[in-house]
Amino acid sequence: MDYKQLIIDSVNSKAAYYEELAMKIHEHPETAYNEVKACAWMAEALKENGFEVEVGLYGMPTSIRATWGSGRPIIGLLAEYDALPGLSQKQSTVHDPVVEGGPGHGCGHNLLGVGTLAAAIAIKDDLEQNGLEGTIVFYGCPAEEVLSGKPFMAREGAFKELDMAIAYHPGAAPGVSGGTMTGLNSAIFHFKGKTAHAGGAPWLGRSALDAAEITSVGANYLREHIKDGIRIHYSYKEAGTAPNIVPDRASVWYYVRAFDRADIEDTYKRLIKCAEGAAHMTETELEVEFLGGCYNTMPNATIAKVLHETLGEIPDTEWTQEEKDWADAMNKNSPLNNGQPVPPLKDELPPISHEKFSASSDVGDVQHIVPCASFTTTTANSLSGSHTWMITCCSGNSIGFKGMIRAGKVMAAAAGKFYRDPQLVKAAKADFEKDMDGKTYVCPIPKDIPIPQPEK
Ligand SMILES: [Zn+2]
């Protein structure tokens, strides 16, 4: 039998099992580093299907490393299963949370995780039934939504065992990106001053809030002298209690994003000088809490090409009229709706995109360790945007599940090509060497930064 047909049959035969698991994770959304249930369910499914499973490696209780097979190539599959805060949503085409302010799968990582699991099992069926050599390493990667899960895993030694890796993300259209997303550094500047009565004896006070504000004034002047495309954004975490009390504590949380790690490091160093200068001016103390950082994405051209070709080979999702009507109703309620006609669900495969995008993904770290690229399938209405209640909704109904099932097939069929053709793996490695241009991966998170642990 043709191996692609074998893969399609493998995924189809367990579709109900995958949908049930994706639904269970959807109904129990857990945010970054707290994916205790999702991790346990995924690990159990991998064990049930014959994988060697390790949970809690890399100092991360919600990580998974599961393997099957032997010899080369060693191909990694990157799964995620964390939810987003505040994106709880019922099965409704209008915004209506299950729990007001509660978490939800507004990025579809339940589909991402289970679609990748389906691919791992289908690859195993392919390798086993066709007697092929090669190893699958399924990584359950915690905390993508805070962009530090994979960097921490990398810091603790993950991914470098691989010849290459494939990643998948749910989306509003099928596609493969050959363009770059930004990397970032994330840090909170905490200032400690001296409190005093702001009316009665202000000369005795040293305002931590002044320091936080002056940091931002400095950062805003800094913007004039940084390269195009670098982003600096911030939000106050703590800013005093009442006007008549000089605030002795204040903190401001900053992101620095850029399309190149060196630009992130450079701008971040200069931003710290703004904070240090502010502390000096206000006679307050500065503590920098570095929360994490990640690389820009660097999709591997050979893997991207194979993924794109494979997306063209695996039949499109067939939508029912009911699903199209549902998606259409959601589009009508989307803030992205500008009155122009759009298909409710996008099926057309566009050429590989080379656009730059100023959001970030921690897959970038893996892409600086081994050759790796990712693809999307349609799992939500065409105007769902990113990180929205519409995505939460579609990630828990047949629209999301159908896209997830297709993703499992695409990922496994693409991997099948690499397991069959050592030259293709070589070509991916050659692209990687060229892209790295002699540089090596250095984890953006220093050794002394502790890994966040589940809350309970
Ligand atoms: Zn995501």
Tab-separated table of C-alpha atoms and ligand atoms in Angstrom:
chain	number	residue	atom	x	y	z
A	1	MET	CA	0.000	0.000	0.000
A	2	ASP	CA	1.128	3.544	-0.707
A	3	TYR	CA	2.542	4.942	2.531
A	4	LYS	CA	0.484	8.121	2.279
A	5	GLN	CA	-2.685	6.021	2.129
A	6	LEU	CA	-1.441	4.004	5.112
A	7	ILE	CA	-0.948	7.270	7.044
A	8	ILE	CA	-4.370	8.614	6.056
A	9	ASP	CA	-5.970	5.319	7.138
A	10	SER	CA	-4.017	5.296	10.424
A	11	VAL	CA	-5.206	8.779	11.376
A	12	ASN	CA	-8.789	8.189	10.173
A	13	SER	CA	-9.077	4.910	12.078
A	14	LYS	CA	-8.380	6.680	15.381
A	15	ALA	CA	-10.110	9.990	14.582
A	16	ALA	CA	-12.751	9.567	17.302
A	17	TYR	CA	-10.017	8.798	19.879
A	18	TYR	CA	-8.069	11.966	18.900
A	19	GLU	CA	-11.201	14.126	18.948
A	20	GLU	CA	-12.152	12.876	22.378
A	21	LEU	CA	-8.685	13.687	23.722
A	22	ALA	CA	-8.644	17.147	22.086
A	23	MET	CA	-12.098	17.807	23.592
A	24	LYS	CA	-10.967	16.725	27.051
A	25	ILE	CA	-7.986	19.115	26.945
A	26	HIS	CA	-10.288	21.848	25.600
A	27	GLU	CA	-12.707	21.381	28.492
A	28	HIS	CA	-9.863	21.574	31.033
A	29	PRO	CA	-7.813	24.530	29.813
A	30	GLU	CA	-4.531	24.928	31.722
A	31	THR	CA	-2.228	27.924	31.307
A	32	ALA	CA	1.556	27.908	30.787
A	33	TYR	CA	3.506	25.616	33.157
A	34	ASN	CA	0.249	24.319	34.676
A	35	GLU	CA	-0.596	21.777	31.929
A	36	VAL	CA	-0.705	18.919	34.435
A	37	LYS	CA	-3.817	17.173	33.115
A	38	ALA	CA	-3.091	17.721	29.414
A	39	CYS	CA	0.435	16.399	29.907
A	40	ALA	CA	-0.783	13.296	31.774
A	41	TRP	CA	-3.438	12.526	29.124
A	42	MET	CA	-1.009	12.998	26.233
A	43	ALA	CA	1.619	10.837	27.951
A	44	GLU	CA	-0.957	8.120	28.605
A	45	ALA	CA	-2.027	8.118	24.925
A	46	LEU	CA	1.590	7.838	23.796
A	47	LYS	CA	2.166	4.902	26.176
A	48	GLU	CA	-1.025	3.200	25.008
A	49	ASN	CA	0.283	3.408	21.466
A	50	GLY	CA	3.637	1.821	22.153
A	51	PHE	CA	5.930	4.806	22.714
A	52	GLU	CA	8.677	4.921	25.359
A	53	VAL	CA	7.498	7.858	27.451
A	54	GLU	CA	9.347	10.108	29.894
A	55	VAL	CA	7.443	12.851	31.726
A	56	GLY	CA	8.942	15.771	33.616
A	57	LEU	CA	12.413	15.915	32.069
A	58	TYR	CA	14.376	19.190	31.800
A	59	GLY	CA	13.191	20.305	35.240
A	60	MET	CA	9.701	20.795	33.786
A	61	PRO	CA	6.986	18.596	35.323
A	62	THR	CA	4.643	19.101	32.334
A	63	SER	CA	7.116	18.183	29.596
A	64	ILE	CA	7.089	14.915	27.635
A	65	ARG	CA	9.782	13.122	25.671
A	66	ALA	CA	8.390	10.045	23.930
A	67	THR	CA	10.290	7.933	21.417
A	68	TRP	CA	9.706	5.072	19.051
A	69	GLY	CA	11.986	3.328	16.547
A	70	SER	CA	15.737	3.130	16.125
A	71	GLY	CA	18.506	4.529	13.954
A	72	ARG	CA	18.529	7.601	11.714
A	73	PRO	CA	17.050	9.908	10.820
A	74	ILE	CA	15.873	11.096	14.210
A	75	ILE	CA	12.889	13.357	13.572
A	76	GLY	CA	11.365	15.490	16.314
A	77	LEU	CA	7.689	16.480	16.490
A	78	LEU	CA	6.902	19.543	18.619
A	79	ALA	CA	3.640	19.411	20.572
A	80	GLU	CA	2.140	22.093	22.834
A	81	TYR	CA	-0.954	21.994	25.021
A	82	ASP	CA	-1.149	25.195	27.087
A	83	ALA	CA	-4.187	27.512	27.132
A	84	LEU	CA	-4.449	31.301	27.359
A	85	PRO	CA	-5.793	33.294	30.307
A	86	GLY	CA	-9.097	35.116	29.804
A	87	LEU	CA	-10.178	33.302	26.617
A	88	SER	CA	-12.863	31.024	28.006
A	89	GLN	CA	-15.685	30.570	25.492
A	90	LYS	CA	-18.846	28.502	25.121
A	91	GLN	CA	-20.016	26.870	21.877
A	92	SER	CA	-21.552	30.073	20.597
A	93	THR	CA	-20.995	32.374	17.611
A	94	VAL	CA	-21.030	35.384	19.925
A	95	HIS	CA	-18.535	36.069	22.710
A	96	ASP	CA	-19.851	34.173	25.742
A	97	PRO	CA	-17.366	32.740	28.259
A	98	VAL	CA	-17.899	29.489	30.180
A	99	VAL	CA	-16.104	31.115	33.111
A	100	GLU	CA	-15.872	34.918	33.112
A	101	GLY	CA	-12.151	35.737	32.821
A	102	GLY	CA	-11.262	32.042	32.802
A	103	PRO	CA	-8.649	30.399	30.568
A	104	GLY	CA	-9.423	28.918	27.167
A	105	HIS	CA	-7.737	27.363	24.152
A	106	GLY	CA	-7.690	30.644	22.220
A	107	CYS	CA	-4.602	29.537	20.280
A	108	GLY	CA	-5.857	25.993	19.628
A	109	HIS	CA	-2.989	24.238	21.399
A	110	ASN	CA	-5.306	21.334	22.284
A	111	LEU	CA	-5.478	20.700	18.526
A	112	LEU	CA	-1.762	21.352	18.144
A	113	GLY	CA	-0.893	18.750	20.760
A	114	VAL	CA	-3.320	16.062	19.639
A	115	GLY	CA	-2.699	16.640	15.894
A	116	THR	CA	0.997	16.088	16.585
A	117	LEU	CA	0.177	12.972	18.598
A	118	ALA	CA	-1.866	11.627	15.651
A	119	ALA	CA	1.134	12.255	13.389
A	120	ALA	CA	3.511	10.438	15.767
A	121	ILE	CA	1.268	7.362	15.840
A	122	ALA	CA	0.800	7.383	12.042
A	123	ILE	CA	4.576	7.679	11.509
A	124	LYS	CA	5.079	4.733	13.840
A	125	ASP	CA	2.540	2.702	11.801
A	126	ASP	CA	4.358	3.680	8.602
A	127	LEU	CA	7.870	2.849	9.877
A	128	GLU	CA	6.696	-0.396	11.463
A	129	GLN	CA	4.610	-1.714	8.582
A	130	ASN	CA	7.106	-0.713	5.911
A	131	GLY	CA	10.149	-1.885	7.880
A	132	LEU	CA	11.897	1.486	7.711
A	133	GLU	CA	14.753	2.647	9.890
A	134	GLY	CA	14.424	5.834	11.866
A	135	THR	CA	13.453	7.304	15.221
A	136	ILE	CA	10.524	9.513	16.212
A	137	VAL	CA	10.979	11.853	19.170
A	138	PHE	CA	7.718	13.427	20.310
A	139	TYR	CA	8.334	16.450	22.523
A	140	GLY	CA	5.526	17.714	24.718
A	141	CYS	CA	6.589	21.345	25.131
A	142	PRO	CA	5.034	23.320	28.014
A	143	ALA	CA	4.362	27.036	28.140
A	144	GLU	CA	4.551	28.197	24.521
A	145	GLU	CA	2.199	31.046	25.321
A	146	VAL	CA	4.788	32.721	27.552
A	147	LEU	CA	7.513	31.951	24.995
A	148	SER	CA	9.882	30.330	27.454
A	149	GLY	CA	8.959	26.617	27.361
A	150	LYS	CA	11.198	25.535	24.493
A	151	PRO	CA	14.101	27.855	25.468
A	152	PHE	CA	14.109	26.284	28.969
A	153	MET	CA	13.937	22.790	27.420
A	154	ALA	CA	16.815	23.707	25.109
A	155	ARG	CA	18.814	25.092	28.040
A	156	GLU	CA	18.430	21.718	29.752
A	157	GLY	CA	19.611	19.783	26.680
A	158	ALA	CA	16.500	19.030	24.585
A	159	PHE	CA	16.335	18.993	20.761
A	160	LYS	CA	20.045	18.686	19.927
A	161	GLU	CA	19.648	14.882	19.625
A	162	LEU	CA	17.554	15.429	16.473
A	163	ASP	CA	18.416	15.436	12.790
A	164	MET	CA	15.450	17.727	12.183
A	165	ALA	CA	12.042	18.689	13.585
A	166	ILE	CA	8.535	19.416	12.299
A	167	ALA	CA	6.012	21.688	13.991
A	168	TYR	CA	2.348	22.412	13.370
A	169	HIS	CA	0.021	25.229	14.395
A	170	PRO	CA	-3.774	25.487	14.013
A	171	GLY	CA	-4.867	28.420	11.867
A	172	ALA	CA	-7.422	30.241	9.746
A	173	ALA	CA	-5.947	28.867	6.499
A	174	PRO	CA	-3.635	26.096	5.363
A	175	GLY	CA	-0.086	27.277	4.778
A	176	VAL	CA	3.633	27.214	5.347
A	177	SER	CA	5.660	30.185	6.468
A	178	GLY	CA	9.148	30.738	5.122
A	179	GLY	CA	9.224	34.189	6.744
A	180	THR	CA	10.547	35.308	10.094
A	181	MET	CA	8.756	36.077	13.337
A	182	THR	CA	10.442	38.173	16.017
A	183	GLY	CA	12.315	36.818	19.000
A	184	LEU	CA	12.126	38.619	22.323
A	185	ASN	CA	13.415	39.331	25.806
A	186	SER	CA	10.913	39.796	28.613
A	187	ALA	CA	11.846	41.410	31.928
A	188	ILE	CA	10.250	43.263	34.824
A	189	PHE	CA	12.074	46.263	36.305
A	190	HIS	CA	11.263	46.476	40.012
A	191	PHE	CA	12.093	49.726	41.799
A	192	LYS	CA	12.330	50.162	45.546
A	193	GLY	CA	12.218	53.663	47.026
A	194	LYS	CA	11.223	55.324	50.291
A	195	THR	CA	7.681	56.190	51.205
A	196	ALA	CA	6.623	59.500	52.784
A	197	HIS	CA	3.548	61.710	53.050
A	198	ALA	CA	3.314	63.195	49.566
A	199	GLY	CA	1.781	66.422	50.894
A	200	GLY	CA	3.368	66.760	54.322
A	201	ALA	CA	6.979	65.650	53.777
A	202	PRO	CA	7.635	64.784	50.123
A	203	TRP	CA	11.349	65.593	50.480
A	204	LEU	CA	11.695	62.499	52.630
A	205	GLY	CA	10.302	60.246	49.891
A	206	ARG	CA	12.119	58.584	46.992
A	207	SER	CA	9.472	57.567	44.481
A	208	ALA	CA	9.747	54.143	42.874
A	209	LEU	CA	6.990	55.224	40.493
A	210	ASP	CA	9.108	58.163	39.310
A	211	ALA	CA	11.853	55.652	38.497
A	212	ALA	CA	9.472	53.440	36.512
A	213	GLU	CA	8.138	56.457	34.615
A	214	ILE	CA	11.596	57.851	33.875
A	215	THR	CA	12.604	54.398	32.580
A	216	SER	CA	9.767	54.629	30.093
A	217	VAL	CA	10.718	58.199	29.153
A	218	GLY	CA	14.239	56.910	28.469
A	219	ALA	CA	12.886	53.945	26.517
A	220	ASN	CA	10.767	56.247	24.394
A	221	TYR	CA	13.826	58.358	23.527
A	222	LEU	CA	15.728	55.137	22.809
A	223	ARG	CA	13.191	54.276	20.102
A	224	GLU	CA	14.678	56.975	17.871
A	225	HIS	CA	18.012	55.188	17.806
A	226	ILE	CA	17.145	51.580	17.162
A	227	LYS	CA	16.825	49.711	13.880
A	228	ASP	CA	13.546	49.523	11.973
A	229	GLY	CA	11.376	46.609	13.010
A	230	ILE	CA	12.570	46.449	16.621
A	231	ARG	CA	9.645	46.684	19.028
A	232	ILE	CA	9.705	47.858	22.639
A	233	HIS	CA	6.480	47.563	24.633
A	234	TYR	CA	5.611	47.781	28.288
A	235	SER	CA	2.956	47.562	30.916
A	236	TYR	CA	2.928	48.697	34.549
A	237	LYS	CA	2.684	45.870	37.078
A	238	GLU	CA	2.719	48.014	40.214
A	239	ALA	CA	2.437	51.784	40.429
A	240	GLY	CA	1.706	52.896	43.979
A	241	THR	CA	-1.491	52.989	45.985
A	242	ALA	CA	-2.714	56.579	46.529
A	243	PRO	CA	-1.577	60.067	45.457
A	244	ASN	CA	-0.812	61.146	49.012
A	245	ILE	CA	1.663	58.321	49.570
A	246	VAL	CA	5.041	58.459	47.821
A	247	PRO	CA	5.196	54.970	46.223
A	248	ASP	CA	8.071	52.961	47.617
A	249	ARG	CA	7.466	50.140	45.147
A	250	ALA	CA	6.768	50.156	41.425
A	251	SER	CA	7.411	47.771	38.575
A	252	VAL	CA	7.185	47.945	34.838
A	253	TRP	CA	7.239	44.934	32.505
A	254	TYR	CA	9.040	45.226	29.175
A	255	TYR	CA	9.298	43.197	25.967
A	256	VAL	CA	12.005	43.836	23.407
A	257	ARG	CA	11.296	42.148	20.078
A	258	ALA	CA	13.453	41.971	16.945
A	259	PHE	CA	14.037	39.754	13.932
A	260	ASP	CA	17.552	38.944	15.064
A	261	ARG	CA	18.848	37.738	18.425
A	262	ALA	CA	21.830	40.155	18.335
A	263	ASP	CA	19.457	43.126	17.920
A	264	ILE	CA	17.362	41.924	20.860
A	265	GLU	CA	20.430	41.604	23.102
A	266	ASP	CA	21.757	45.016	22.056
A	267	THR	CA	18.459	46.885	22.557
A	268	TYR	CA	17.775	45.063	25.820
A	269	LYS	CA	21.188	46.136	27.212
A	270	ARG	CA	20.430	49.741	26.305
A	271	LEU	CA	16.972	49.491	27.887
A	272	ILE	CA	18.574	48.298	31.126
A	273	LYS	CA	20.722	51.439	31.048
A	274	CYS	CA	17.497	53.497	30.930
A	275	ALA	CA	16.277	51.697	34.060
A	276	GLU	CA	19.649	52.055	35.816
A	277	GLY	CA	19.739	55.751	34.926
A	278	ALA	CA	16.217	56.180	36.298
A	279	ALA	CA	17.194	54.477	39.561
A	280	HIS	CA	20.244	56.748	39.850
A	281	MET	CA	18.187	59.900	39.235
A	282	THR	CA	15.530	58.993	41.760
A	283	GLU	CA	17.808	57.404	44.395
A	284	THR	CA	15.857	54.187	44.247
A	285	GLU	CA	17.019	50.606	43.884
A	286	LEU	CA	16.542	48.597	40.721
A	287	GLU	CA	16.055	44.854	40.512
A	288	VAL	CA	15.811	43.306	37.044
A	289	GLU	CA	13.643	40.191	36.949
A	290	PHE	CA	14.492	38.489	33.672
A	291	LEU	CA	11.481	36.357	32.734
A	292	GLY	CA	12.748	34.755	29.571
A	293	GLY	CA	13.644	35.196	25.987
A	294	CYS	CA	13.367	33.391	22.698
A	295	TYR	CA	14.885	33.436	19.255
A	296	ASN	CA	13.322	34.784	16.090
A	297	THR	CA	11.908	32.029	13.893
A	298	MET	CA	14.085	30.708	11.065
A	299	PRO	CA	12.040	28.223	9.010
A	300	ASN	CA	14.140	25.650	7.172
A	301	ALA	CA	13.635	26.030	3.409
A	302	THR	CA	13.809	22.320	2.519
A	303	ILE	CA	11.394	21.284	5.264
A	304	ALA	CA	9.066	24.172	4.391
A	305	LYS	CA	9.036	23.042	0.750
A	306	VAL	CA	8.254	19.428	1.693
A	307	LEU	CA	5.477	20.544	4.065
A	308	HIS	CA	3.968	22.769	1.395
A	309	GLU	CA	4.097	20.013	-1.207
A	310	THR	CA	2.520	17.561	1.263
A	311	LEU	CA	-0.289	19.994	2.151
A	312	GLY	CA	-1.109	19.953	-1.567
A	313	GLU	CA	-1.242	16.164	-1.595
A	314	ILE	CA	-3.430	15.465	1.425
A	315	PRO	CA	-7.085	16.023	0.476
A	316	ASP	CA	-8.707	19.264	1.672
A	317	THR	CA	-11.048	19.197	4.608
A	318	GLU	CA	-14.675	18.720	3.605
A	319	TRP	CA	-16.897	21.144	5.460
A	320	THR	CA	-20.597	20.604	6.027
A	321	GLN	CA	-23.075	23.403	5.336
A	322	GLU	CA	-23.620	23.675	9.079
A	323	GLU	CA	-19.895	24.273	9.683
A	324	LYS	CA	-19.759	26.897	6.927
A	325	ASP	CA	-22.803	28.673	8.385
A	326	TRP	CA	-21.274	28.578	11.844
A	327	ALA	CA	-17.984	30.063	10.569
A	328	ASP	CA	-19.905	32.682	8.605
A	329	ALA	CA	-21.855	33.716	11.708
A	330	MET	CA	-18.589	34.040	13.661
A	331	ASN	CA	-17.014	36.104	10.880
A	332	LYS	CA	-19.951	38.517	11.140
A	333	ASN	CA	-19.071	39.055	14.811
A	334	SER	CA	-15.316	39.325	14.238
A	335	PRO	CA	-13.563	42.673	14.782
A	336	LEU	CA	-11.593	41.866	11.591
A	337	ASN	CA	-14.797	42.025	9.544
A	338	ASN	CA	-14.631	45.086	7.285
A	339	GLY	CA	-17.695	44.234	5.210
A	340	GLN	CA	-15.722	42.638	2.376
A	341	PRO	CA	-16.976	39.192	1.330
A	342	VAL	CA	-14.764	36.333	2.591
A	343	PRO	CA	-15.119	32.558	2.442
A	344	PRO	CA	-16.318	31.332	5.858
A	345	LEU	CA	-13.496	28.767	5.986
A	346	LYS	CA	-10.355	29.082	3.894
A	347	ASP	CA	-9.174	25.981	2.036
A	348	GLU	CA	-6.989	27.375	-0.682
A	349	LEU	CA	-3.275	26.722	-0.193
A	350	PRO	CA	-1.294	29.907	-0.876
A	351	PRO	CA	2.377	29.804	-1.994
A	352	ILE	CA	4.984	29.654	0.810
A	353	SER	CA	4.813	33.053	2.486
A	354	HIS	CA	8.018	35.036	3.093
A	355	GLU	CA	6.363	37.781	5.067
A	356	LYS	CA	7.847	39.055	8.305
A	357	PHE	CA	5.545	39.010	11.308
A	358	SER	CA	6.152	40.953	14.532
A	359	ALA	CA	4.655	38.340	16.862
A	360	SER	CA	6.841	35.594	18.346
A	361	SER	CA	6.929	31.805	18.751
A	362	ASP	CA	9.354	29.773	20.802
A	363	VAL	CA	9.677	27.298	17.896
A	364	GLY	CA	12.399	29.781	16.830
A	365	ASP	CA	14.731	28.336	19.452
A	366	VAL	CA	14.375	24.822	18.038
A	367	GLN	CA	14.954	26.273	14.557
A	368	HIS	CA	18.339	27.589	15.735
A	369	ILE	CA	19.342	24.149	17.077
A	370	VAL	CA	18.223	21.815	14.259
A	371	PRO	CA	16.530	22.198	10.860
A	372	CYS	CA	12.816	22.797	11.540
A	373	ALA	CA	9.774	24.325	9.855
A	374	SER	CA	6.082	24.445	10.601
A	375	PHE	CA	2.745	24.501	8.804
A	376	THR	CA	-0.878	25.356	9.501
A	377	THR	CA	-4.252	23.846	8.618
A	378	THR	CA	-7.674	25.459	8.808
A	379	THR	CA	-9.161	24.975	12.263
A	380	ALA	CA	-11.216	28.168	12.635
A	381	ASN	CA	-13.293	30.735	10.730
A	382	SER	CA	-11.391	32.865	8.228
A	383	LEU	CA	-11.602	36.052	10.357
A	384	SER	CA	-10.763	34.372	13.672
A	385	GLY	CA	-7.523	36.388	14.130
A	386	SER	CA	-5.061	35.147	16.738
A	387	HIS	CA	-5.635	34.610	20.453
A	388	THR	CA	-9.424	35.078	20.327
A	389	TRP	CA	-12.638	33.600	21.735
A	390	MET	CA	-13.487	32.495	18.183
A	391	ILE	CA	-10.442	30.228	18.162
A	392	THR	CA	-11.380	28.846	21.573
A	393	CYS	CA	-14.828	28.043	20.196
A	394	CYS	CA	-13.657	26.361	16.970
A	395	SER	CA	-10.931	24.434	18.833
A	396	GLY	CA	-13.730	22.610	20.652
A	397	ASN	CA	-15.985	21.720	17.721
A	398	SER	CA	-15.872	19.794	14.434
A	399	ILE	CA	-14.218	22.685	12.546
A	400	GLY	CA	-11.117	22.480	14.727
A	401	PHE	CA	-11.160	18.694	14.934
A	402	LYS	CA	-11.273	18.269	11.145
A	403	GLY	CA	-8.310	20.627	10.732
A	404	MET	CA	-6.419	18.742	13.444
A	405	ILE	CA	-7.047	15.377	11.732
A	406	ARG	CA	-5.756	16.782	8.437
A	407	ALA	CA	-2.681	18.154	10.230
A	408	GLY	CA	-1.839	14.714	11.646
A	409	LYS	CA	-1.847	13.289	8.119
A	410	VAL	CA	0.213	16.132	6.622
A	411	MET	CA	2.842	15.982	9.358
A	412	ALA	CA	3.189	12.196	9.129
A	413	ALA	CA	3.267	12.130	5.315
A	414	ALA	CA	5.909	14.881	5.241
A	415	ALA	CA	8.003	12.997	7.809
A	416	GLY	CA	7.576	9.860	5.642
A	417	LYS	CA	9.448	11.617	2.836
A	418	PHE	CA	12.427	12.381	5.071
A	419	TYR	CA	12.536	8.840	6.495
A	420	ARG	CA	12.673	7.531	2.901
A	421	ASP	CA	15.203	9.968	1.479
A	422	PRO	CA	18.510	10.636	3.294
A	423	GLN	CA	19.360	13.252	0.639
A	424	LEU	CA	16.384	15.303	1.720
A	425	VAL	CA	17.598	15.290	5.336
A	426	LYS	CA	21.051	16.306	4.053
A	427	ALA	CA	19.520	19.179	2.075
A	428	ALA	CA	17.678	20.405	5.211
A	429	LYS	CA	20.954	20.285	7.149
A	430	ALA	CA	22.750	22.222	4.408
A	431	ASP	CA	20.059	24.972	4.579
A	432	PHE	CA	20.442	25.068	8.339
A	433	GLU	CA	24.249	25.495	8.164
A	434	LYS	CA	23.821	28.269	5.605
A	435	ASP	CA	21.192	30.065	7.739
A	436	MET	CA	23.256	29.775	10.913
A	437	ASP	CA	26.254	31.218	9.081
A	438	GLY	CA	28.773	29.874	11.593
A	439	LYS	CA	26.772	30.975	14.665
A	440	THR	CA	25.755	28.518	17.383
A	441	TYR	CA	22.651	28.497	19.558
A	442	VAL	CA	23.051	30.155	22.947
A	443	CYS	CA	20.006	29.844	25.176
A	444	PRO	CA	18.586	33.349	25.793
A	445	ILE	CA	17.710	32.363	29.378
A	446	PRO	CA	20.727	32.327	31.721
A	447	LYS	CA	21.451	29.198	33.793
A	448	ASP	CA	20.496	30.853	37.095
A	449	ILE	CA	16.906	31.700	36.087
A	450	PRO	CA	14.626	29.110	37.743
A	451	ILE	CA	12.058	27.226	35.651
A	452	PRO	CA	8.471	28.083	36.689
A	453	GLN	CA	6.651	25.165	38.318
A	454	PRO	CA	2.937	24.212	38.290
A	455	GLU	CA	0.946	26.342	40.727
A	456	LYS	CA	-0.466	23.470	42.745
B	1	ZN	ZN	-0.107	29.165	19.527
